[in-house]
CSV table of C-alpha atoms in Angstrom, one decimal:
chain,number,residue,atom,x,y,z
A,145,MET,CA,-7.2,-12.6,-5.5
A,146,GLY,CA,-7.5,-10.3,-8.5
A,147,ILE,CA,-10.7,-8.7,-9.7
A,148,LEU,CA,-10.8,-11.1,-12.7
A,149,SER,CA,-10.7,-14.1,-10.5
A,150,SER,CA,-13.7,-16.3,-9.8
A,151,SER,CA,-13.9,-14.7,-6.4
A,152,ALA,CA,-12.3,-11.6,-4.9
A,153,SER,CA,-12.4,-9.4,-1.8
A,154,ILE,CA,-13.4,-5.9,-2.8
A,155,THR,CA,-13.4,-2.5,-1.1
A,156,ARG,CA,-15.5,0.2,-2.8
A,157,TYR,CA,-14.8,3.9,-2.9
A,158,ARG,CA,-16.4,7.0,-4.4
A,159,ILE,CA,-14.6,10.2,-5.5
A,160,VAL,CA,-16.1,13.0,-3.4
A,161,GLN,CA,-15.3,15.9,-5.6
A,162,ASP,CA,-16.1,17.0,-9.2
A,163,ILE,CA,-13.5,16.0,-11.9
A,164,PRO,CA,-12.6,18.3,-14.8
A,165,ASP,CA,-13.7,17.0,-18.2
A,166,ASP,CA,-10.1,16.7,-19.5
A,167,PHE,CA,-8.7,15.1,-16.3
A,168,LEU,CA,-8.9,11.5,-17.5
A,169,THR,CA,-6.5,12.2,-20.3
A,170,GLU,CA,-3.9,12.9,-17.6
A,171,VAL,CA,-4.3,9.5,-15.9
A,172,PRO,CA,-1.5,7.6,-17.8
A,173,GLU,CA,1.0,10.4,-17.2
A,174,ARG,CA,0.1,10.5,-13.5
A,175,LEU,CA,0.3,6.8,-13.1
A,176,ILE,CA,3.8,6.7,-14.6
A,177,LYS,CA,4.9,9.5,-12.4
A,178,HIS,CA,4.0,7.3,-9.4
A,179,LYS,CA,4.8,4.0,-10.9
A,180,PHE,CA,6.4,1.1,-9.0
A,181,ARG,CA,10.2,1.1,-8.6
A,182,ASP,CA,12.0,-2.2,-8.6
A,183,ILE,CA,14.2,-3.0,-5.5
A,184,ASP,CA,15.6,-6.3,-6.5
A,185,HIS,CA,19.1,-4.9,-6.7
A,186,THR,CA,18.9,-2.8,-3.5
A,187,ALA,CA,18.7,-3.4,0.2
A,188,ASP,CA,15.4,-1.5,0.6
A,189,GLU,CA,12.8,-3.1,2.8
A,190,ARG,CA,9.8,-2.3,0.5
A,191,SER,CA,8.6,-0.4,-2.6
A,192,PHE,CA,5.1,0.4,-3.8
A,193,GLY,CA,3.5,2.1,-6.8
A,194,TRP,CA,1.3,1.7,-9.8
A,195,THR,CA,1.7,-0.9,-12.5
A,196,SER,CA,-0.3,-2.4,-15.4
A,197,PHE,CA,-3.5,-4.2,-14.7
A,198,ASP,CA,-2.6,-6.8,-17.4
A,199,ASP,CA,1.1,-7.3,-16.5
A,200,MET,CA,2.7,-6.4,-13.1
A,201,LEU,CA,6.1,-6.2,-14.8
A,202,ASP,CA,4.9,-3.5,-17.2
A,203,MET,CA,5.4,-0.3,-15.2
A,204,ASN,CA,5.3,2.0,-18.3
A,205,TRP,CA,2.0,0.5,-19.8
A,206,ASN,CA,3.8,-0.4,-23.1
A,207,SER,CA,1.7,-3.5,-23.7
A,208,SER,CA,-1.8,-2.0,-22.9
A,209,THR,CA,-3.4,1.2,-21.9
A,210,PRO,CA,-5.1,1.7,-18.5
A,211,HIS,CA,-8.2,2.9,-20.4
A,212,LYS,CA,-10.7,0.1,-20.9
A,213,GLY,CA,-13.9,1.6,-22.4
A,214,HIS,CA,-15.4,3.9,-19.7
A,215,TYR,CA,-13.2,2.1,-17.1
A,216,LEU,CA,-9.7,2.7,-15.9
A,217,ALA,CA,-7.8,-0.4,-14.8
A,218,PHE,CA,-4.4,-0.4,-13.2
A,219,ALA,CA,-2.8,-2.1,-10.1
A,220,LEU,CA,-1.1,-1.3,-6.9
A,221,ARG,CA,2.1,-3.3,-6.6
A,222,LEU,CA,3.9,-3.8,-3.2
A,223,ASP,CA,7.2,-5.6,-2.9
A,224,THR,CA,8.3,-6.4,0.6
A,225,ARG,CA,11.4,-8.0,2.1
A,226,ARG,CA,10.8,-10.1,5.1
A,227,ILE,CA,13.5,-11.6,7.3
A,228,PRO,CA,12.4,-14.6,9.3
A,229,PRO,CA,12.7,-13.8,13.1
A,230,ALA,CA,14.9,-16.9,13.7
A,231,VAL,CA,17.3,-15.8,11.0
A,232,LEU,CA,17.5,-12.3,12.4
A,233,LYS,CA,18.0,-13.6,15.9
A,234,LYS,CA,20.9,-15.9,14.8
A,235,HIS,CA,22.8,-13.3,12.8
A,236,LEU,CA,22.3,-10.6,15.5
A,237,ARG,CA,23.7,-13.0,18.1
A,238,LEU,CA,26.7,-13.6,15.9
A,239,ALA,CA,27.3,-9.9,15.4
A,240,LEU,CA,26.9,-9.1,19.1
A,241,ASP,CA,29.4,-11.9,20.0
A,242,GLN,CA,31.9,-10.5,17.6
A,243,ALA,CA,31.4,-7.0,18.8
A,244,ARG,CA,32.0,-8.1,22.4
A,245,GLN,CA,35.2,-9.8,21.5
A,246,GLU,CA,36.5,-6.7,19.7
A,247,LEU,CA,35.5,-4.4,22.6
A,248,GLU,CA,37.0,-6.7,25.2
A,249,ALA,CA,40.3,-6.5,23.3
A,250,LYS,CA,40.1,-2.7,23.7
A,251,GLY,CA,39.3,-3.0,27.5
A,252,GLN,CA,35.5,-2.2,27.2
A,253,LYS,CA,33.3,-4.7,29.0
A,254,PHE,CA,29.8,-3.8,27.9
A,255,ILE,CA,28.0,-2.9,24.7
A,256,SER,CA,26.1,0.3,25.0
A,257,ARG,CA,22.4,0.6,24.0
A,258,ASP,CA,23.3,2.8,21.0
A,259,GLN,CA,25.9,0.3,19.9
A,260,LYS,CA,23.4,-2.6,20.1
A,261,LYS,CA,21.0,-0.5,18.0
A,262,GLU,CA,23.6,0.2,15.4
A,263,ILE,CA,24.7,-3.4,15.2
A,264,LYS,CA,21.0,-4.6,14.7
A,265,GLU,CA,20.5,-2.0,12.0
A,266,ASN,CA,23.6,-3.1,10.2
A,267,VAL,CA,22.6,-6.8,10.5
A,268,GLN,CA,19.2,-6.0,9.0
A,269,ILE,CA,20.7,-4.1,6.1
A,270,LYS,CA,23.0,-7.0,5.3
A,271,LEU,CA,20.1,-9.6,5.5
A,272,PHE,CA,17.8,-7.4,3.4
A,273,ALA,CA,20.5,-7.2,0.7
A,274,LYS,CA,20.5,-11.1,0.6
A,275,THR,CA,16.7,-11.4,0.6
A,276,LEU,CA,14.5,-11.3,-2.5
A,277,PRO,CA,11.5,-9.0,-2.1
A,278,ILE,CA,8.1,-10.7,-2.2
A,279,PRO,CA,5.7,-9.1,-4.8
A,280,ALA,CA,2.0,-8.5,-4.2
A,281,VAL,CA,-0.4,-7.0,-6.7
A,282,PHE,CA,-3.9,-5.5,-5.9
A,283,ASP,CA,-6.1,-4.6,-8.9
A,284,VAL,CA,-7.8,-1.2,-9.1
A,285,VAL,CA,-10.8,-0.5,-11.4
A,286,TRP,CA,-12.2,3.0,-11.8
A,287,ASP,CA,-15.7,3.3,-13.2
A,288,THR,CA,-15.6,6.8,-14.8
A,289,SER,CA,-19.3,6.8,-15.5
A,290,ASN,CA,-20.1,7.2,-11.7
A,291,ASN,CA,-16.6,7.7,-10.3
A,292,PHE,CA,-16.7,4.6,-8.2
A,293,ILE,CA,-13.3,2.9,-7.4
A,294,TYR,CA,-12.9,-0.8,-6.7
A,295,LEU,CA,-9.8,-2.1,-4.9
A,296,ALA,CA,-9.2,-5.8,-4.8
A,297,SER,CA,-8.3,-5.9,-1.1
A,298,THR,CA,-10.0,-5.5,2.3
A,299,SER,CA,-6.7,-5.4,4.3
A,300,PRO,CA,-6.6,-2.2,6.5
A,301,LYS,CA,-2.9,-1.7,5.7
A,302,ILE,CA,-3.4,-2.1,1.9
A,303,ARG,CA,-6.4,0.3,2.0
A,304,GLU,CA,-4.4,2.9,3.9
A,305,LEU,CA,-1.5,2.6,1.4
A,306,PHE,CA,-3.9,2.8,-1.5
A,307,LEU,CA,-5.7,5.9,-0.2
A,308,ASP,CA,-2.4,7.7,0.4
A,309,LEU,CA,-1.0,6.8,-3.1
A,310,PHE,CA,-4.3,7.6,-4.9
A,311,ASN,CA,-4.5,11.0,-3.3
A,312,ALA,CA,-0.8,11.8,-4.1
A,313,THR,CA,-1.2,10.6,-7.7
A,314,PHE,CA,-4.6,12.2,-8.6
A,315,GLU,CA,-5.1,14.8,-5.9
A,316,LEU,CA,-8.6,13.4,-5.4
A,317,HIS,CA,-10.2,12.2,-2.1
A,318,LEU,CA,-12.1,9.0,-1.7
A,319,GLU,CA,-15.0,8.0,0.5
A,320,GLN,CA,-15.3,4.3,1.4
A,321,ARG,CA,-18.7,3.0,0.4
A,322,THR,CA,-19.6,1.4,3.8
A,323,ALA,CA,-23.2,0.5,4.6
A,324,TYR,CA,-23.6,3.9,6.3
A,325,PHE,CA,-22.5,6.0,3.3
A,326,CYS,CA,-24.6,3.8,0.9
A,327,ALA,CA,-27.6,4.4,3.0
A,328,LEU,CA,-27.1,8.2,2.8
A,329,THR,CA,-27.4,8.2,-1.0
A,330,GLY,CA,-30.6,10.1,-1.9
A,331,MET,CA,-31.5,10.9,1.7
A,332,ASP,CA,-32.7,14.3,2.8
A,333,GLN,CA,-31.4,16.0,6.0
A,334,GLY,CA,-34.4,14.7,8.1
A,335,ALA,CA,-33.7,11.1,7.1
A,336,LYS,CA,-30.0,11.5,7.7
A,337,LYS,CA,-30.6,12.8,11.2
A,338,GLN,CA,-32.7,9.8,11.9
A,339,LEU,CA,-30.0,7.5,10.6
A,340,ASP,CA,-27.4,9.2,12.8
A,341,GLU,CA,-29.5,8.8,15.9
A,342,LEU,CA,-30.0,5.0,15.4
A,343,GLU,CA,-28.6,2.9,18.2
A,344,PRO,CA,-27.5,-0.8,17.9
A,345,VAL,CA,-29.8,-3.4,19.5
A,346,ILE,CA,-28.4,-6.6,21.1
A,347,TYR,CA,-30.8,-9.5,20.7
A,348,ILE,CA,-28.8,-12.1,22.5
C-alpha cells in the first residue's frame, strides 16, 4: 500500500552525511538519470528505477515535480516477469523431447548437461517475450528538514533494491532507523556502552 493509503508499512531511514546546500536542486536531474525503463516490448525479466509519486507512468515528471514543500516525493517502480512453474515445466519438456528427436536422427543418444542448460535458457527467453511484466510501485518520501527517508515497504528484497538505487542515484548512504539507532539519538558514549552491553531476557 502507498504512503497516502489509510494504512501502510513503512521503513524509516536517515541520511548519515551532510548534504551541500545546493544539492536538492540536483534531485530532479538525478532521478531522471536513474528513471524506470519500460520492458513491455522486450524479453527482459525485470526493470526498476524511479518514477513520479503522483503517476507511475510519468517517468520524466512532466505532470508534477518531486518537490512538495520541504519534502521530496517520488517512487520506486519494479516491473517483473514471472513464468508459472507449471508453464515452464511443460514447455521445457516439449523442447527437450524435440531436441532428443533431432539428436537421435544424428546418432546422438543423450542430451548433455550444457545442452539442457542452453535449452532451458532459450525456453525461458521465449516465455518471457510472451509474458507481460507485473508492475509494483513503492512510495518514497524524503523529509529535507531532518533528512529522514520513508519507504513504503518492509520487504527485505525491496529495501535492498531501494538502498542500492538510492546510493547510486544520490551518492548518499542511509541508516535504517531501527529501535537501536533511535535509542542512540542524543546518547553520550557512556550510555551507548551500556546499551551495547544489554542482553536479552527470556521471561517464558
